[in-house]
Every structure is written in C-alpha cells, then in structure tokens.
Amino acid sequence: MLSDLGVRIGYGAGTGIASVAEAREHAVWAAEAGFESFWLSQVFGVDPLVALAAIAYEVPGLVELGTSVVPLVGRHPLALGASARTTQSALGGRFTLAVGASHRMVVEGFFGASYQRPYTQASEYLDALLPLLAGVPCDVDGEEVFAKGWLTIDAAPTPVLLAALGPRMLELAGRRTEGTSVGHCGPRTIAEHVAPTIKAAAEAAGRPAPRIVALVGVCVTDDPEGLRAWSRSNSELYD
C-alpha cells in the first residue's frame, strides 16, 4: 500500500473556490471519501487561511488541512504570521502552511512588485515568518524584508512548506522548512531532481527527511487531445 511507502493521498480543491460554503463542500467530501488531508490554493478564489479556519470544526476526520500555496507577495510576514497562527488555533494543530515566491506574471503583472530577487525575498521572509509561527519574536532588517515584532496568538507551532523547483529554492526549502510543495511536475522530475536536491539540503542541515507535497491534476475525459492542449495552454502561464 502507498502508506507503507510513506505516501499519503490528500485532496486539493483547486484555485477557484468561490465561497466558504464551496470550500466546506469539498472538505466534507474529501473526509467522507477517505482522504487524509485537504488543501486550498490562493489565486483568484477565497482566502485559504480564512476558509480553512471557518470550516475547522466541520471536518474533524481530516488529519491535515493546508494551503498550497500562499504567495509571499502581498502579505507582510507579521500579517501572514497572524493569519496562520489564527488558523492553527482553529484547527488545533492540523494546519500546514505552504508558501511560495510565486511567479513573475503574478508578482509583476498583478501586484506591480519586483521579481528580481525571489530567492533573497523568500529567504528573508522565512527569517521573519518561521520565528513568528513558533511563537518567537522576529527581528529582520534585510535587503528585501523588514519585520520586527511578535504575536500573542495562542496556537501550536505551524509547519511550513516552501514551494520550489529550482535548485537554490529547493536547497532553501530543505535547509529551513519541513519540505516543499510542487505543481506541474511529473514523477521523473520529482524523482530525479526535486527529491534528491531537497533531501540532500535537509540532511546537510541536520534536519529530518523533508516532505514533498505534489499537486497532481486528475481528469476523466473522452477528449485526451483536447485536454492535452488545455494543459499546455494552462502551463504556459508559469513560464
């Protein structure tokens, strides 16, 4: 069985959830269908941290509820830390926060921010966010991130995953966080690039073996060629 190999199957509700009620329907279905975890992304739909906190008490059977992923752009570390600890307080230790530097299209095209130094920004952001999620004050005066403060929210520490694909970001994820979340990746890319890179970084840092949360799209169709064309078009957004 997959569980014997250390593989767990969760359910991701996608990027376009339009309401908390819709998120609740997906989460309840996931729990009833036997999935262990439930994940929400932040793109154009509901705020995933708010939605997960709102449905916390309605899906007690889910072992884990998480974001995959929340872009770092648009949220100061103190603000994201407060939201994440509030969500963790509601979920009683079941919440996992996956974050990422996002993509040039989103950062520059939607937010009008700079995407010149995503690695530096992600590294400094973690310098501020990780202490806050562990209940410790942050004190960061970096080149891309400034954050000084603390939170008084009573919650369990929140595990963090860093979305990564390039070698430097994977190294950062392995060295600083519990693992990574990847999308649009096939099994060969994960087996030959993602897994060995992040595992080596975690081992060198003396950390436990990292998690790899892989978002895998599944579709039942009688039009495979049309689906391949749609998939190629959708993936071009991430160039």
PDB file of C-alpha atoms in Angstrom:
ATOM      1  CA  MET A   1       0.000   0.000   0.000  1.00  0.00           C
ATOM      2  CA  LEU A   2       1.043   3.600  -0.545  1.00  0.00           C
ATOM      3  CA  SER A   3       1.071   4.268   3.191  1.00  0.00           C
ATOM      4  CA  ASP A   4       3.743   1.594   3.582  1.00  0.00           C
ATOM      5  CA  LEU A   5       5.927   3.652   1.234  1.00  0.00           C
ATOM      6  CA  GLY A   6       5.385   6.841   3.207  1.00  0.00           C
ATOM      7  CA  VAL A   7       2.946   8.200   0.620  1.00  0.00           C
ATOM      8  CA  ARG A   8      -0.298   9.809   1.756  1.00  0.00           C
ATOM      9  CA  ILE A   9      -3.121  10.887  -0.517  1.00  0.00           C
ATOM     10  CA  GLY A  10      -4.831  14.227   0.013  1.00  0.00           C
ATOM     11  CA  TYR A  11      -7.377  16.248  -1.902  1.00  0.00           C
ATOM     12  CA  GLY A  12      -6.731  19.673  -3.396  1.00  0.00           C
ATOM     13  CA  ALA A  13      -9.781  21.775  -4.162  1.00  0.00           C
ATOM     14  CA  GLY A  14      -8.086  23.883  -6.824  1.00  0.00           C
ATOM     15  CA  THR A  15      -7.598  27.593  -7.275  1.00  0.00           C
ATOM     16  CA  GLY A  16     -11.078  28.931  -7.987  1.00  0.00           C
ATOM     17  CA  ILE A  17     -13.147  28.168  -4.877  1.00  0.00           C
ATOM     18  CA  ALA A  18     -15.717  30.959  -4.820  1.00  0.00           C
ATOM     19  CA  SER A  19     -17.098  30.776  -1.275  1.00  0.00           C
ATOM     20  CA  VAL A  20     -16.543  29.296   2.156  1.00  0.00           C
ATOM     21  CA  ALA A  21     -19.624  27.153   1.556  1.00  0.00           C
ATOM     22  CA  GLU A  22     -17.996  25.672  -1.547  1.00  0.00           C
ATOM     23  CA  ALA A  23     -14.759  25.040   0.351  1.00  0.00           C
ATOM     24  CA  ARG A  24     -16.787  23.311   3.065  1.00  0.00           C
ATOM     25  CA  GLU A  25     -18.479  21.051   0.499  1.00  0.00           C
ATOM     26  CA  HIS A  26     -15.115  19.990  -0.920  1.00  0.00           C
ATOM     27  CA  ALA A  27     -13.611  19.386   2.525  1.00  0.00           C
ATOM     28  CA  VAL A  28     -16.576  17.338   3.756  1.00  0.00           C
ATOM     29  CA  TRP A  29     -16.488  15.268   0.563  1.00  0.00           C
ATOM     30  CA  ALA A  30     -12.738  14.707   0.992  1.00  0.00           C
ATOM     31  CA  ALA A  31     -13.218  13.497   4.561  1.00  0.00           C
ATOM     32  CA  GLU A  32     -16.102  11.197   3.627  1.00  0.00           C
ATOM     33  CA  ALA A  33     -14.138   9.810   0.666  1.00  0.00           C
ATOM     34  CA  GLY A  34     -11.298   8.778   2.954  1.00  0.00           C
ATOM     35  CA  PHE A  35      -8.665  11.373   2.090  1.00  0.00           C
ATOM     36  CA  GLU A  36      -6.266  12.223   4.909  1.00  0.00           C
ATOM     37  CA  SER A  37      -5.661  15.865   4.027  1.00  0.00           C
ATOM     38  CA  PHE A  38      -7.349  18.806   2.326  1.00  0.00           C
ATOM     39  CA  TRP A  39      -5.581  21.665   0.556  1.00  0.00           C
ATOM     40  CA  LEU A  40      -6.618  25.089  -0.733  1.00  0.00           C
ATOM     41  CA  SER A  41      -4.622  27.344  -3.044  1.00  0.00           C
ATOM     42  CA  GLN A  42      -4.660  31.122  -3.203  1.00  0.00           C
ATOM     43  CA  VAL A  43      -5.064  32.517  -6.694  1.00  0.00           C
ATOM     44  CA  PHE A  44      -8.425  34.041  -7.597  1.00  0.00           C
ATOM     45  CA  GLY A  45     -10.698  32.362  -5.054  1.00  0.00           C
ATOM     46  CA  VAL A  46     -11.316  32.616  -1.329  1.00  0.00           C
ATOM     47  CA  ASP A  47      -8.569  33.386   1.153  1.00  0.00           C
ATOM     48  CA  PRO A  48      -7.487  29.843   2.053  1.00  0.00           C
ATOM     49  CA  LEU A  49      -6.482  30.631   5.633  1.00  0.00           C
ATOM     50  CA  VAL A  50      -9.842  32.238   6.387  1.00  0.00           C
ATOM     51  CA  ALA A  51     -11.746  29.428   4.680  1.00  0.00           C
ATOM     52  CA  LEU A  52      -9.847  26.671   6.499  1.00  0.00           C
ATOM     53  CA  ALA A  53     -10.392  28.357   9.857  1.00  0.00           C
ATOM     54  CA  ALA A  54     -14.099  28.705   9.091  1.00  0.00           C
ATOM     55  CA  ILE A  55     -14.589  25.000   8.364  1.00  0.00           C
ATOM     56  CA  ALA A  56     -12.254  23.679  11.071  1.00  0.00           C
ATOM     57  CA  TYR A  57     -14.914  22.148  13.309  1.00  0.00           C
ATOM     58  CA  GLU A  58     -16.885  20.566  10.466  1.00  0.00           C
ATOM     59  CA  VAL A  59     -14.194  18.146   9.275  1.00  0.00           C
ATOM     60  CA  PRO A  60     -12.726  16.539  12.408  1.00  0.00           C
ATOM     61  CA  GLY A  61     -11.833  13.414  10.427  1.00  0.00           C
ATOM     62  CA  LEU A  62      -9.223  15.155   8.305  1.00  0.00           C
ATOM     63  CA  VAL A  63      -5.725  14.691   9.705  1.00  0.00           C
ATOM     64  CA  GLU A  64      -4.303  17.767   7.972  1.00  0.00           C
ATOM     65  CA  LEU A  65      -5.622  20.908   6.312  1.00  0.00           C
ATOM     66  CA  GLY A  66      -3.250  23.181   4.452  1.00  0.00           C
ATOM     67  CA  THR A  67      -2.548  25.862   1.906  1.00  0.00           C
ATOM     68  CA  SER A  68      -0.726  25.014  -1.284  1.00  0.00           C
ATOM     69  CA  VAL A  69       0.319  27.648  -1.822  1.00  0.00           C
ATOM     70  CA  VAL A  70       0.011  31.188  -0.468  1.00  0.00           C
ATOM     71  CA  PRO A  71       2.133  33.725  -2.402  1.00  0.00           C
ATOM     72  CA  LEU A  72       4.538  35.724  -0.241  1.00  0.00           C
ATOM     73  CA  VAL A  73       3.831  38.854  -2.252  1.00  0.00           C
ATOM     74  CA  GLY A  74       1.017  40.984  -0.870  1.00  0.00           C
ATOM     75  CA  ARG A  75       1.312  39.799   2.749  1.00  0.00           C
ATOM     76  CA  HIS A  76       3.803  41.134   5.278  1.00  0.00           C
ATOM     77  CA  PRO A  77       5.332  38.388   7.460  1.00  0.00           C
ATOM     78  CA  LEU A  78       3.629  39.765  10.565  1.00  0.00           C
ATOM     79  CA  ALA A  79       0.260  39.741   8.795  1.00  0.00           C
ATOM     80  CA  LEU A  80       0.695  36.246   7.369  1.00  0.00           C
ATOM     81  CA  GLY A  81       2.033  35.010  10.693  1.00  0.00           C
ATOM     82  CA  ALA A  82      -1.038  36.333  12.494  1.00  0.00           C
ATOM     83  CA  SER A  83      -3.387  34.756   9.949  1.00  0.00           C
ATOM     84  CA  ALA A  84      -1.565  31.427  10.067  1.00  0.00           C
ATOM     85  CA  ARG A  85      -1.494  31.227  13.863  1.00  0.00           C
ATOM     86  CA  THR A  86      -5.184  32.137  13.986  1.00  0.00           C
ATOM     87  CA  THR A  87      -5.967  29.355  11.518  1.00  0.00           C
ATOM     88  CA  GLN A  88      -3.805  26.956  13.524  1.00  0.00           C
ATOM     89  CA  SER A  89      -5.665  27.940  16.677  1.00  0.00           C
ATOM     90  CA  ALA A  90      -8.943  26.990  14.991  1.00  0.00           C
ATOM     91  CA  LEU A  91      -7.564  23.739  13.570  1.00  0.00           C
ATOM     92  CA  GLY A  92      -5.910  22.586  16.779  1.00  0.00           C
ATOM     93  CA  GLY A  93      -2.534  21.698  15.302  1.00  0.00           C
ATOM     94  CA  ARG A  94      -3.782  20.250  11.995  1.00  0.00           C
ATOM     95  CA  PHE A  95      -2.768  23.220   9.827  1.00  0.00           C
ATOM     96  CA  THR A  96       0.200  23.272   7.434  1.00  0.00           C
ATOM     97  CA  LEU A  97       1.214  26.480   5.660  1.00  0.00           C
ATOM     98  CA  ALA A  98       2.736  26.166   2.206  1.00  0.00           C
ATOM     99  CA  VAL A  99       4.094  29.440   0.822  1.00  0.00           C
ATOM    100  CA  GLY A 100       5.957  30.422  -2.303  1.00  0.00           C
ATOM    101  CA  ALA A 101       7.673  33.256  -4.115  1.00  0.00           C
ATOM    102  CA  SER A 102       5.023  32.881  -6.842  1.00  0.00           C
ATOM    103  CA  HIS A 103       5.707  33.686 -10.498  1.00  0.00           C
ATOM    104  CA  ARG A 104       6.793  36.740 -12.425  1.00  0.00           C
ATOM    105  CA  MET A 105       3.369  37.016 -14.053  1.00  0.00           C
ATOM    106  CA  VAL A 106       1.655  37.271 -10.662  1.00  0.00           C
ATOM    107  CA  VAL A 107       4.223  39.368  -8.804  1.00  0.00           C
ATOM    108  CA  GLU A 108       4.810  41.938 -11.539  1.00  0.00           C
ATOM    109  CA  GLY A 109       1.587  41.653 -13.532  1.00  0.00           C
ATOM    110  CA  PHE A 110      -0.913  41.600 -10.658  1.00  0.00           C
ATOM    111  CA  PHE A 111       0.859  43.303  -7.747  1.00  0.00           C
ATOM    112  CA  GLY A 112       3.242  45.606  -9.588  1.00  0.00           C
ATOM    113  CA  ALA A 113       6.050  44.376  -7.335  1.00  0.00           C
ATOM    114  CA  SER A 114       9.600  43.389  -8.243  1.00  0.00           C
ATOM    115  CA  TYR A 115      10.502  39.802  -9.123  1.00  0.00           C
ATOM    116  CA  GLN A 116      14.215  40.500  -9.491  1.00  0.00           C
ATOM    117  CA  ARG A 117      15.324  38.659  -6.346  1.00  0.00           C
ATOM    118  CA  PRO A 118      12.800  35.935  -5.455  1.00  0.00           C
ATOM    119  CA  TYR A 119      15.360  33.807  -3.596  1.00  0.00           C
ATOM    120  CA  THR A 120      16.538  36.662  -1.373  1.00  0.00           C
ATOM    121  CA  GLN A 121      12.973  37.695  -0.672  1.00  0.00           C
ATOM    122  CA  ALA A 122      11.928  34.147   0.206  1.00  0.00           C
ATOM    123  CA  SER A 123      14.952  33.615   2.450  1.00  0.00           C
ATOM    124  CA  GLU A 124      14.453  36.855   4.367  1.00  0.00           C
ATOM    125  CA  TYR A 125      10.713  36.259   4.561  1.00  0.00           C
ATOM    126  CA  LEU A 126      11.376  32.912   6.242  1.00  0.00           C
ATOM    127  CA  ASP A 127      13.767  34.666   8.640  1.00  0.00           C
ATOM    128  CA  ALA A 128      10.741  36.630   9.865  1.00  0.00           C
ATOM    129  CA  LEU A 129       7.912  34.136   9.424  1.00  0.00           C
ATOM    130  CA  LEU A 130       9.393  30.996  10.973  1.00  0.00           C
ATOM    131  CA  PRO A 131      10.028  32.529  14.425  1.00  0.00           C
ATOM    132  CA  LEU A 132       6.536  34.031  14.475  1.00  0.00           C
ATOM    133  CA  LEU A 133       4.942  30.669  13.700  1.00  0.00           C
ATOM    134  CA  ALA A 134       6.961  29.121  16.521  1.00  0.00           C
ATOM    135  CA  GLY A 135       5.770  31.773  18.986  1.00  0.00           C
ATOM    136  CA  VAL A 136       9.032  33.727  18.968  1.00  0.00           C
ATOM    137  CA  PRO A 137       9.514  37.438  18.086  1.00  0.00           C
ATOM    138  CA  CYS A 138      11.070  38.281  14.721  1.00  0.00           C
ATOM    139  CA  ASP A 139      13.790  40.834  14.043  1.00  0.00           C
ATOM    140  CA  VAL A 140      14.677  41.154  10.358  1.00  0.00           C
ATOM    141  CA  ASP A 141      16.183  44.166   8.604  1.00  0.00           C
ATOM    142  CA  GLY A 142      17.137  42.708   5.243  1.00  0.00           C
ATOM    143  CA  GLU A 143      17.543  43.827   1.677  1.00  0.00           C
ATOM    144  CA  GLU A 144      14.003  42.789   0.725  1.00  0.00           C
ATOM    145  CA  VAL A 145      12.146  42.269   4.013  1.00  0.00           C
ATOM    146  CA  PHE A 146      11.806  44.361   7.169  1.00  0.00           C
ATOM    147  CA  ALA A 147       9.862  42.846  10.057  1.00  0.00           C
ATOM    148  CA  LYS A 148      10.179  43.420  13.786  1.00  0.00           C
ATOM    149  CA  GLY A 149       7.514  42.283  16.223  1.00  0.00           C
ATOM    150  CA  TRP A 150       5.730  39.433  17.930  1.00  0.00           C
ATOM    151  CA  LEU A 151       2.341  37.748  18.127  1.00  0.00           C
ATOM    152  CA  THR A 152       0.250  36.893  21.187  1.00  0.00           C
ATOM    153  CA  ILE A 153      -1.954  34.281  19.463  1.00  0.00           C
ATOM    154  CA  ASP A 154      -2.200  31.000  21.355  1.00  0.00           C
ATOM    155  CA  ALA A 155      -1.589  28.204  18.845  1.00  0.00           C
ATOM    156  CA  ALA A 156       0.596  25.190  18.190  1.00  0.00           C
ATOM    157  CA  PRO A 157       3.694  25.748  16.019  1.00  0.00           C
ATOM    158  CA  THR A 158       2.801  25.710  12.324  1.00  0.00           C
ATOM    159  CA  PRO A 159       4.851  23.578   9.912  1.00  0.00           C
ATOM    160  CA  VAL A 160       5.892  25.392   6.741  1.00  0.00           C
ATOM    161  CA  LEU A 161       6.464  24.114   3.220  1.00  0.00           C
ATOM    162  CA  LEU A 162       8.216  26.266   0.625  1.00  0.00           C
ATOM    163  CA  ALA A 163       7.148  25.875  -2.988  1.00  0.00           C
ATOM    164  CA  ALA A 164      10.297  25.260  -5.010  1.00  0.00           C
ATOM    165  CA  LEU A 165      11.567  23.878  -8.288  1.00  0.00           C
ATOM    166  CA  GLY A 166      14.942  25.489  -8.975  1.00  0.00           C
ATOM    167  CA  PRO A 167      17.967  24.091  -7.122  1.00  0.00           C
ATOM    168  CA  ARG A 168      18.555  27.140  -4.903  1.00  0.00           C
ATOM    169  CA  MET A 169      14.936  27.348  -3.769  1.00  0.00           C
ATOM    170  CA  LEU A 170      14.828  23.589  -3.168  1.00  0.00           C
ATOM    171  CA  GLU A 171      18.011  23.897  -1.095  1.00  0.00           C
ATOM    172  CA  LEU A 172      16.394  26.689   0.913  1.00  0.00           C
ATOM    173  CA  ALA A 173      13.273  24.597   1.459  1.00  0.00           C
ATOM    174  CA  GLY A 174      15.275  21.606   2.641  1.00  0.00           C
ATOM    175  CA  ARG A 175      17.504  23.665   4.897  1.00  0.00           C
ATOM    176  CA  ARG A 176      14.846  25.875   6.509  1.00  0.00           C
ATOM    177  CA  THR A 177      11.397  24.264   6.273  1.00  0.00           C
ATOM    178  CA  GLU A 178       9.580  20.951   6.603  1.00  0.00           C
ATOM    179  CA  GLY A 179       9.609  20.413   2.843  1.00  0.00           C
ATOM    180  CA  THR A 180       8.206  21.635  -0.434  1.00  0.00           C
ATOM    181  CA  SER A 181       5.018  21.777  -2.463  1.00  0.00           C
ATOM    182  CA  VAL A 182       5.318  21.308  -6.209  1.00  0.00           C
ATOM    183  CA  GLY A 183       2.849  21.550  -9.060  1.00  0.00           C
ATOM    184  CA  HIS A 184       3.044  20.819 -12.785  1.00  0.00           C
ATOM    185  CA  CYS A 185       5.752  18.233 -12.073  1.00  0.00           C
ATOM    186  CA  GLY A 186       5.834  14.690 -13.370  1.00  0.00           C
ATOM    187  CA  PRO A 187       7.199  11.700 -11.462  1.00  0.00           C
ATOM    188  CA  ARG A 188      10.545  11.832 -13.280  1.00  0.00           C
ATOM    189  CA  THR A 189      11.171  15.452 -12.301  1.00  0.00           C
ATOM    190  CA  ILE A 190      10.291  14.707  -8.690  1.00  0.00           C
ATOM    191  CA  ALA A 191      12.363  11.512  -8.518  1.00  0.00           C
ATOM    192  CA  GLU A 192      15.441  12.759 -10.365  1.00  0.00           C
ATOM    193  CA  HIS A 193      15.566  16.436  -9.364  1.00  0.00           C
ATOM    194  CA  VAL A 194      13.218  17.586  -6.604  1.00  0.00           C
ATOM    195  CA  ALA A 195      13.626  14.705  -4.155  1.00  0.00           C
ATOM    196  CA  PRO A 196      17.418  14.296  -4.234  1.00  0.00           C
ATOM    197  CA  THR A 197      18.051  18.054  -4.121  1.00  0.00           C
ATOM    198  CA  ILE A 198      15.808  18.818  -1.167  1.00  0.00           C
ATOM    199  CA  LYS A 199      16.791  15.655   0.717  1.00  0.00           C
ATOM    200  CA  ALA A 200      20.494  16.480   0.409  1.00  0.00           C
ATOM    201  CA  ALA A 201      19.892  20.004   1.713  1.00  0.00           C
ATOM    202  CA  ALA A 202      17.880  18.761   4.681  1.00  0.00           C
ATOM    203  CA  GLU A 203      20.484  16.141   5.537  1.00  0.00           C
ATOM    204  CA  ALA A 204      23.313  18.687   5.339  1.00  0.00           C
ATOM    205  CA  ALA A 205      21.391  20.962   7.711  1.00  0.00           C
ATOM    206  CA  GLY A 206      20.743  18.134  10.156  1.00  0.00           C
ATOM    207  CA  ARG A 207      17.001  18.262   9.579  1.00  0.00           C
ATOM    208  CA  PRO A 208      14.551  15.348   9.280  1.00  0.00           C
ATOM    209  CA  ALA A 209      13.701  13.971   5.846  1.00  0.00           C
ATOM    210  CA  PRO A 210      11.632  16.653   4.091  1.00  0.00           C
ATOM    211  CA  ARG A 211       8.095  16.296   2.837  1.00  0.00           C
ATOM    212  CA  ILE A 212       7.231  16.655  -0.836  1.00  0.00           C
ATOM    213  CA  VAL A 213       3.611  17.619  -1.429  1.00  0.00           C
ATOM    214  CA  ALA A 214       2.930  17.075  -5.125  1.00  0.00           C
ATOM    215  CA  LEU A 215      -0.182  18.601  -6.665  1.00  0.00           C
ATOM    216  CA  VAL A 216      -1.290  16.147  -9.340  1.00  0.00           C
ATOM    217  CA  GLY A 217      -4.137  17.057 -11.676  1.00  0.00           C
ATOM    218  CA  VAL A 218      -6.591  14.238 -12.369  1.00  0.00           C
ATOM    219  CA  CYS A 219      -9.219  14.335 -15.090  1.00  0.00           C
ATOM    220  CA  VAL A 220     -11.575  11.760 -16.603  1.00  0.00           C
ATOM    221  CA  THR A 221     -12.220  12.674 -20.235  1.00  0.00           C
ATOM    222  CA  ASP A 222     -13.171  11.261 -23.609  1.00  0.00           C
ATOM    223  CA  ASP A 223     -11.140  14.011 -25.309  1.00  0.00           C
ATOM    224  CA  PRO A 224      -7.480  13.374 -24.377  1.00  0.00           C
ATOM    225  CA  GLU A 225      -6.101  15.558 -27.171  1.00  0.00           C
ATOM    226  CA  GLY A 226      -8.270  18.471 -26.131  1.00  0.00           C
ATOM    227  CA  LEU A 227      -7.186  18.006 -22.529  1.00  0.00           C
ATOM    228  CA  ARG A 228      -3.504  17.958 -23.516  1.00  0.00           C
ATOM    229  CA  ALA A 229      -3.985  21.216 -25.434  1.00  0.00           C
ATOM    230  CA  TRP A 230      -5.715  22.801 -22.443  1.00  0.00           C
ATOM    231  CA  SER A 231      -2.961  21.574 -20.120  1.00  0.00           C
ATOM    232  CA  ARG A 232      -0.223  23.032 -22.327  1.00  0.00           C
ATOM    233  CA  SER A 233      -2.033  26.370 -22.520  1.00  0.00           C
ATOM    234  CA  ASN A 234      -2.564  26.449 -18.758  1.00  0.00           C
ATOM    235  CA  SER A 235       1.081  25.598 -18.047  1.00  0.00           C
ATOM    236  CA  GLU A 236       2.322  28.462 -20.232  1.00  0.00           C
ATOM    237  CA  LEU A 237       1.133  30.866 -17.533  1.00  0.00           C
ATOM    238  CA  TYR A 238       4.005  29.668 -15.336  1.00  0.00           C
ATOM    239  CA  ASP A 239       6.846  30.332 -17.803  1.00  0.00           C
TER     240      ASP A 239
END
